[in-house]
Short mmCIF file of C-alpha atoms in Angstrom, two decimals:
data_model
loop_
_atom_site.label_atom_id
_atom_site.label_comp_id
_atom_site.label_asym_id
_atom_site.label_seq_id
_atom_site.Cartn_x
_atom_site.Cartn_y
_atom_site.Cartn_z
CA MET J 3 -45.89 -9.23 -83.37
CA ASN J 4 -44.92 -9.73 -86.87
CA PHE J 5 -41.52 -10.41 -85.58
CA LEU J 6 -42.46 -13.15 -83.31
CA ASN J 7 -44.50 -14.72 -86.06
CA TYR J 8 -41.42 -14.57 -88.30
CA LEU J 9 -39.41 -16.13 -85.54
CA SER J 10 -41.77 -18.83 -84.71
CA ASP J 11 -42.12 -19.93 -88.48
CA VAL J 12 -38.20 -19.93 -89.05
CA PHE J 13 -38.02 -21.69 -85.81
CA TYR J 14 -40.51 -24.26 -86.59
CA ASN J 15 -39.28 -24.72 -89.92
CA ASP J 16 -35.56 -25.22 -89.07
CA LEU J 17 -36.87 -27.84 -86.50
CA ASN J 18 -39.54 -29.60 -88.89
CA LEU J 19 -42.30 -29.07 -86.20
CA ARG J 20 -45.71 -28.31 -86.85
CA SER J 21 -46.36 -24.68 -85.64
CA ASP J 22 -50.21 -25.73 -84.83
CA LYS J 23 -49.50 -28.35 -82.31
CA LEU J 24 -47.05 -26.46 -80.10
CA SER J 25 -46.75 -23.62 -77.74
CA GLY J 26 -43.89 -21.80 -76.51
CA LEU J 27 -42.56 -19.33 -73.97
CA ILE J 28 -40.57 -16.42 -74.49
CA THR J 29 -38.38 -13.97 -72.27
CA SER J 30 -35.57 -11.34 -72.56
CA ALA J 31 -34.00 -12.92 -69.31
CA ASP J 32 -30.57 -14.10 -69.56
CA MET J 33 -31.25 -18.05 -70.02
CA ASN J 34 -27.92 -18.99 -67.73
CA HIS J 35 -29.70 -17.90 -64.86
CA TYR J 36 -32.39 -20.71 -65.09
CA SER J 37 -33.20 -22.51 -61.90
CA ILE J 38 -33.96 -26.20 -61.83
CA VAL J 39 -35.55 -27.53 -58.52
CA SER J 40 -36.78 -31.11 -58.08
CA GLU J 41 -38.96 -32.09 -55.28
CA LYS J 42 -39.89 -35.63 -54.44
CA TYR J 43 -42.22 -37.70 -52.11
CA ARG J 44 -42.63 -41.60 -52.78
CA ASP J 45 -43.56 -42.19 -56.43
CA ILE J 46 -44.22 -38.73 -57.30
CA GLU J 47 -41.69 -36.18 -58.48
CA VAL J 48 -42.08 -32.46 -59.54
CA ILE J 49 -39.43 -30.52 -61.40
CA ALA J 50 -39.85 -26.97 -61.93
CA ILE J 51 -37.59 -24.97 -64.16
CA THR J 52 -37.55 -21.15 -64.10
CA THR J 53 -36.59 -18.03 -65.52
CA ALA J 54 -37.15 -14.95 -63.76
CA GLY J 55 -36.97 -11.10 -64.38
CA ALA J 56 -38.75 -9.09 -62.10
CA ARG J 57 -36.92 -5.62 -61.42
CA VAL J 58 -38.66 -3.46 -63.87
CA ASN J 59 -41.96 -5.02 -65.08
CA ALA J 60 -43.29 -6.40 -61.64
CA VAL J 61 -47.07 -6.22 -61.48
CA SER J 62 -50.06 -6.85 -58.90
CA ALA J 63 -53.22 -8.50 -60.24
CA GLY J 64 -55.66 -5.92 -60.78
CA ASP J 65 -53.07 -3.18 -61.29
CA GLU J 66 -54.16 -0.32 -63.99
CA ALA J 67 -53.65 -1.74 -67.67
CA SER J 68 -51.12 -0.52 -70.00
CA TYR J 69 -53.37 -1.38 -73.20
CA TYR J 70 -56.52 -2.19 -74.57
CA GLU J 71 -56.86 -4.79 -77.55
CA ILE J 72 -59.95 -6.38 -79.42
CA ASN J 73 -59.73 -8.15 -82.56
CA ALA J 74 -55.87 -7.83 -82.67
CA GLU J 75 -56.50 -4.06 -82.48
CA TYR J 76 -54.43 -2.25 -80.08
CA SER J 77 -55.35 1.21 -78.26
CA TYR J 78 -52.74 2.47 -75.29
CA ASP J 79 -55.07 5.30 -74.41
CA CYS J 80 -57.00 3.60 -71.58
CA ASP J 81 -59.26 5.79 -69.53
CA ASP J 82 -57.46 5.80 -66.14
CA ASN J 83 -54.26 4.45 -66.71
CA SER J 84 -51.30 6.73 -65.30
CA ASP J 85 -47.99 7.72 -66.82
CA ILE J 86 -46.23 4.63 -65.16
CA ASN J 87 -48.77 2.21 -66.99
CA LYS J 88 -48.71 3.62 -70.60
CA ASP J 89 -45.35 1.67 -71.22
CA PRO J 90 -46.58 -2.19 -71.80
CA ASN J 91 -42.88 -2.78 -73.34
CA LYS J 92 -40.55 -3.01 -70.28
CA PRO J 93 -38.56 -6.37 -69.94
CA GLY J 94 -39.05 -8.79 -67.41
CA THR J 95 -40.95 -12.26 -67.46
CA ILE J 96 -41.23 -14.88 -65.22
CA ASN J 97 -41.39 -18.25 -66.97
CA ASN J 98 -42.14 -21.70 -65.35
CA ILE J 99 -41.78 -25.06 -66.69
CA ILE J 100 -43.54 -27.60 -64.34
CA LEU J 101 -42.91 -31.37 -65.16
CA ILE J 102 -44.60 -34.10 -63.27
CA ASN J 103 -43.74 -38.01 -63.48
CA THR J 104 -47.09 -39.31 -63.04
CA LYS J 105 -50.44 -39.09 -65.62
CA LEU J 106 -52.61 -36.42 -65.12
CA ASP J 107 -55.77 -35.65 -66.98
CA GLU J 108 -56.73 -32.35 -68.49
CA SER J 109 -58.49 -30.72 -65.30
CA SER J 110 -56.04 -32.06 -63.19
CA LEU J 111 -53.47 -30.16 -65.21
CA LEU J 112 -55.43 -27.12 -64.99
CA LEU J 113 -55.48 -27.45 -61.15
CA ALA J 114 -51.88 -28.27 -61.11
CA GLU J 115 -51.18 -25.12 -63.05
CA MET J 116 -53.36 -22.90 -60.89
CA ILE J 117 -51.27 -24.14 -57.61
CA ALA J 118 -48.09 -23.24 -59.53
CA VAL J 119 -49.17 -19.67 -60.54
CA GLU J 120 -50.07 -19.37 -56.79
CA ALA J 121 -46.96 -20.49 -55.61
CA LYS J 122 -45.35 -18.02 -58.21
CA ALA J 123 -47.12 -15.00 -56.27
CA VAL J 124 -45.85 -16.68 -52.91
CA ALA J 125 -42.40 -16.31 -54.00
CA LEU J 126 -42.70 -12.81 -54.74
CA ARG J 127 -44.81 -12.28 -51.69
CA ASP J 128 -42.15 -13.65 -49.59
CA LEU J 129 -39.43 -11.33 -50.95
CA MET J 130 -41.56 -8.51 -50.88
CA VAL J 131 -41.23 -7.70 -54.62
CA SER J 132 -42.67 -4.23 -55.21
CA SER J 133 -45.15 -3.73 -58.16
CA ASN J 134 -43.52 -1.35 -60.88
CA TYR J 135 -46.90 0.02 -61.55
CA SER J 136 -49.00 0.47 -58.39
CA ASN J 137 -48.37 0.61 -54.32
CA GLU J 138 -48.82 -3.17 -53.95
CA ILE J 139 -46.81 -6.23 -53.48
CA ALA J 140 -45.94 -8.08 -57.07
CA THR J 141 -47.70 -11.20 -57.99
CA GLY J 142 -45.68 -11.88 -61.13
CA THR J 143 -44.84 -9.82 -64.12
CA GLY J 144 -46.72 -8.34 -67.03
CA THR J 145 -45.83 -11.00 -69.62
CA ASP J 146 -45.18 -14.26 -67.50
CA GLY J 147 -45.84 -17.67 -69.06
CA ILE J 148 -46.01 -21.20 -67.87
CA ALA J 149 -46.01 -24.51 -69.47
CA ILE J 150 -46.80 -28.18 -67.47
CA PHE J 151 -46.07 -31.51 -68.71
CA SER J 152 -47.30 -34.69 -67.17
CA ASN J 153 -45.80 -38.33 -68.19
CA MET J 154 -48.95 -39.66 -70.00
CA ASP J 155 -46.69 -42.75 -70.74
CA SER J 156 -46.53 -43.29 -67.15
CA VAL J 157 -48.27 -46.49 -65.15
CA ASP J 158 -49.37 -44.27 -62.47
CA PHE J 159 -51.77 -41.90 -62.22
CA THR J 160 -52.57 -39.03 -59.96
CA ASP J 161 -56.32 -38.03 -59.79
CA ASN J 162 -56.62 -35.45 -57.05
CA VAL J 163 -54.30 -32.36 -57.69
CA SER J 164 -55.11 -29.80 -54.73
CA LYS J 165 -52.94 -27.99 -52.05
CA HIS J 166 -54.39 -30.57 -49.48
CA ALA J 167 -52.74 -33.42 -51.68
CA LYS J 168 -49.15 -34.18 -51.47
CA ILE J 169 -48.55 -33.66 -55.17
CA GLY J 170 -49.81 -29.99 -54.71
CA GLU J 171 -47.11 -29.42 -52.02
CA LEU J 172 -44.54 -30.76 -54.12
CA ILE J 173 -45.49 -28.40 -56.90
CA ALA J 174 -45.77 -25.45 -54.88
CA LYS J 175 -42.45 -25.87 -53.01
CA ALA J 176 -40.60 -26.81 -56.31
CA VAL J 177 -42.19 -23.34 -58.17
CA ILE J 178 -41.30 -21.17 -54.88
CA LYS J 179 -37.73 -22.63 -54.52
CA SER J 180 -36.78 -22.17 -58.47
CA VAL J 181 -38.55 -18.77 -58.74
CA LYS J 182 -36.36 -17.24 -55.74
CA GLU J 183 -33.62 -19.01 -57.15
CA SER J 184 -33.62 -17.38 -60.57
CA LEU J 185 -34.39 -14.06 -59.27
CA GLY J 186 -31.41 -14.01 -57.08
CA SER J 187 -28.97 -15.31 -59.47
CA LEU J 188 -30.22 -12.92 -62.26
CA GLN J 189 -31.17 -10.03 -60.42
CA TRP J 190 -29.99 -10.25 -56.88
CA LEU J 191 -33.47 -10.18 -55.81
CA THR J 192 -32.61 -11.74 -52.43
CA PRO J 193 -33.41 -11.46 -48.74
CA SER J 194 -30.31 -9.72 -48.25
CA TYR J 195 -30.92 -7.12 -51.03
CA GLN J 196 -34.31 -6.64 -49.68
CA MET J 197 -33.25 -5.88 -46.30
CA ASN J 198 -32.99 -2.20 -46.91
CA ALA J 199 -35.82 0.66 -45.99
CA LEU J 200 -35.32 2.10 -49.40
CA VAL J 201 -36.14 -1.06 -51.37
CA ARG J 202 -39.26 -1.54 -49.39
CA LEU J 203 -40.37 1.79 -50.50
CA ASP J 204 -39.69 1.03 -53.99
CA ARG J 205 -43.66 0.56 -54.47
CA TYR J 206 -44.23 4.43 -53.47
CA GLN J 207 -42.00 5.56 -56.49
CA ASN J 208 -44.13 8.45 -57.67
CA THR J 209 -44.46 9.62 -54.10
CA LEU J 210 -40.74 9.55 -53.83
CA ASP J 211 -40.21 11.25 -56.56
CA ASP J 212 -42.53 14.38 -55.66
CA PHE J 213 -40.77 13.91 -52.30
CA TYR J 214 -37.67 14.54 -53.50
CA GLU J 215 -38.68 17.01 -56.38
CA ASN J 216 -41.29 19.21 -54.68
CA TYR J 217 -41.59 18.79 -50.80
CA LEU J 218 -37.76 18.42 -50.11
CA PRO J 219 -36.70 21.75 -51.49
CA GLU J 220 -39.57 23.77 -50.23
CA HIS J 221 -40.10 22.26 -46.75
CA ILE J 222 -36.72 21.63 -45.71
CA LYS J 223 -33.83 24.33 -45.57
CA MET J 224 -31.46 23.47 -48.12
CA GLU J 225 -29.15 25.98 -49.63
CA ASP J 226 -28.13 24.16 -52.70
CA GLU J 227 -27.57 20.80 -54.37
CA ASP J 228 -25.13 19.72 -51.89
CA ASP J 229 -27.48 20.07 -49.24
CA LYS J 230 -30.06 17.60 -51.18
CA ARG J 231 -27.34 15.36 -51.67
CA GLU J 232 -26.38 15.06 -48.00
CA PHE J 233 -29.82 14.48 -47.17
CA ILE J 234 -30.17 11.57 -49.43
CA LEU J 235 -26.78 10.07 -48.32
CA SER J 236 -28.03 9.92 -44.80
CA LEU J 237 -31.16 8.04 -46.06
CA ILE J 238 -28.82 5.53 -47.80
CA LYS J 239 -26.49 5.16 -44.55
CA THR J 240 -29.38 4.10 -42.65
CA SER J 241 -31.28 2.11 -44.92
CA LYS J 242 -29.66 -1.16 -44.10
CA ASN J 243 -30.52 -0.96 -40.30
CA PRO J 244 -32.64 -3.80 -39.38
CA GLU J 245 -34.90 -2.19 -36.82
CA LEU J 246 -35.48 0.68 -39.47
CA VAL J 247 -36.32 -1.92 -42.31
CA ALA J 248 -38.56 -3.73 -39.63
CA ASN J 249 -40.19 -0.38 -38.73
CA VAL J 250 -40.74 0.88 -41.86
CA SER J 251 -42.27 -2.52 -42.88
CA LEU J 252 -44.63 -2.05 -40.33
CA ILE J 253 -45.91 0.95 -41.61
CA LEU J 254 -46.28 0.13 -44.86
CA HIS J 255 -48.10 -2.95 -43.87
CA LEU J 256 -50.47 -1.01 -42.11
CA LEU J 257 -50.99 1.41 -45.31
CA ASP J 258 -51.66 -1.87 -47.17
CA GLN J 259 -54.79 -2.85 -44.80
CA TYR J 260 -55.96 0.99 -44.98
CA ARG J 261 -56.27 0.30 -49.05
CA ALA J 262 -57.70 -3.03 -48.37
CA GLY J 263 -60.09 -1.40 -46.03
CA LEU J 264 -59.20 -3.59 -43.21
CA LEU J 265 -58.32 -0.48 -40.98
CA SER J 266 -59.31 2.88 -40.64
CA LYS J 267 -57.44 5.81 -41.53
CA LYS J 268 -57.46 6.92 -38.07
CA THR J 269 -56.02 3.77 -36.42
CA VAL J 270 -53.42 3.68 -39.23
CA LEU J 271 -52.12 7.15 -38.52
CA LYS J 272 -52.23 6.77 -34.53
CA VAL J 273 -50.39 3.62 -34.88
CA SER J 274 -47.87 5.11 -37.48
CA ASP J 275 -47.18 8.29 -35.42
CA SER J 276 -46.33 5.78 -32.43
CA ILE J 277 -44.08 3.92 -34.32
CA MET J 278 -42.36 6.89 -35.64
CA GLU J 279 -42.31 8.77 -32.16
CA ASN J 280 -41.03 5.64 -29.71
CA GLN J 281 -39.53 3.30 -32.48
CA LEU J 282 -37.73 5.74 -34.74
CA ASP J 283 -36.62 8.62 -32.27
CA ASN J 284 -33.21 8.61 -33.10
CA GLU J 285 -31.31 11.18 -34.74
CA GLU J 286 -29.60 8.99 -37.04
CA PHE J 287 -33.13 8.04 -38.54
CA HIS J 288 -34.65 11.89 -38.80
CA SER J 289 -34.19 12.00 -42.70
CA MET J 290 -35.96 8.61 -42.91
CA LYS J 291 -38.77 9.82 -40.45
CA LEU J 292 -39.24 12.93 -42.83
CA LEU J 293 -39.53 10.45 -46.01
CA LEU J 294 -42.00 8.22 -44.20
CA GLY J 295 -43.98 11.22 -42.71
CA TYR J 296 -44.59 12.25 -46.11
CA VAL J 297 -45.58 8.97 -47.62
CA ILE J 298 -48.16 8.46 -44.91
CA LYS J 299 -49.41 11.70 -45.64
CA THR J 300 -49.84 11.53 -49.13
CA GLN J 301 -51.42 7.74 -48.97
CA LEU J 302 -53.79 8.73 -46.20
CA ASP J 303 -55.18 12.14 -47.74
#
C-alpha cells in the first residue's frame, strides 16, 4: 500500500489537488478499452464509463475470502480458504463512473449507486462469467470500484431513484451495456466466446483439473500422453456445438439449484441422467459425457 500512497501524493501534488477532498479508482486494465454509453429519456441523461477485466479475478459475492484485515494489519491465513482463494493479488477490476445530468441528494446518489452495482452483476450474469474462486456465476471482481456524480448546478432535480423510476432504468441499461462492451473489447468476453461448453465449465476448474490428472488416466484406458491429448482434442472439437452448449448449461443450472437448496440431489441426478442419455446420445459427445458425468458425481457426492 506504500506504493499507492506515494502514487497518490505525487498525483495530487502535481495537479495541486487536496487529497482529503478526492477519491480515485485504480485498475491494471488497458484504458484504451474503456466504454462510454449514454442513455436518455426526456430531460434525464445518464452516462456510464467503464473499464473492465474479469478473466482471472471474477468473484461471486459470498465466495471464501483471501485475507483478514483489522486495524490495517493483514492475515492471509483464513480458516477455510482453499488454495485458489489464497492469492489476493490477481489483476482484474471493473470500474464504473456514472454521470447524471440532474441534481440528486446524498440518499438518492446512494440508491443510484446500488442500482449500478446490481446492473454490473446483471451484465456478468448475462455473459455467464465464471467466478475464479467458486462454482458460482460471478457478480463482480475482487477489486471493483465505482464513482457516481450528479449535476449539482442543474435546475432540475430527481428525488425518486429506484428501479421503478425511469432514472433507475437508464442507470441500469447504461451500466449493463458499458460493462459488456468493455469486457468484449479488452478480454473478448462476448456471447460468441461464451458459446463453448468448456468455457461454461470454467467455474468447476478444480474438478476439471482432478478429472484430467487423476480420474482420466485411472478410469479410461490410455496408453500414453498421445491418448490423453486425443481425448482433450475431442472435447475441444465439439465444445462449440450449440446443442451441446445448451445441454451442458441445463445441467450446470441444475447443479446451481441443488447448491441453493432449490432442487434435491435425487431430482438433479435423475434429470441430468435423462439429458445425458437422450440429448447427448451421440458418439461425438462421448468425451464430454465422461467429463460431465464426473462433474455431476463430484458435485452431488
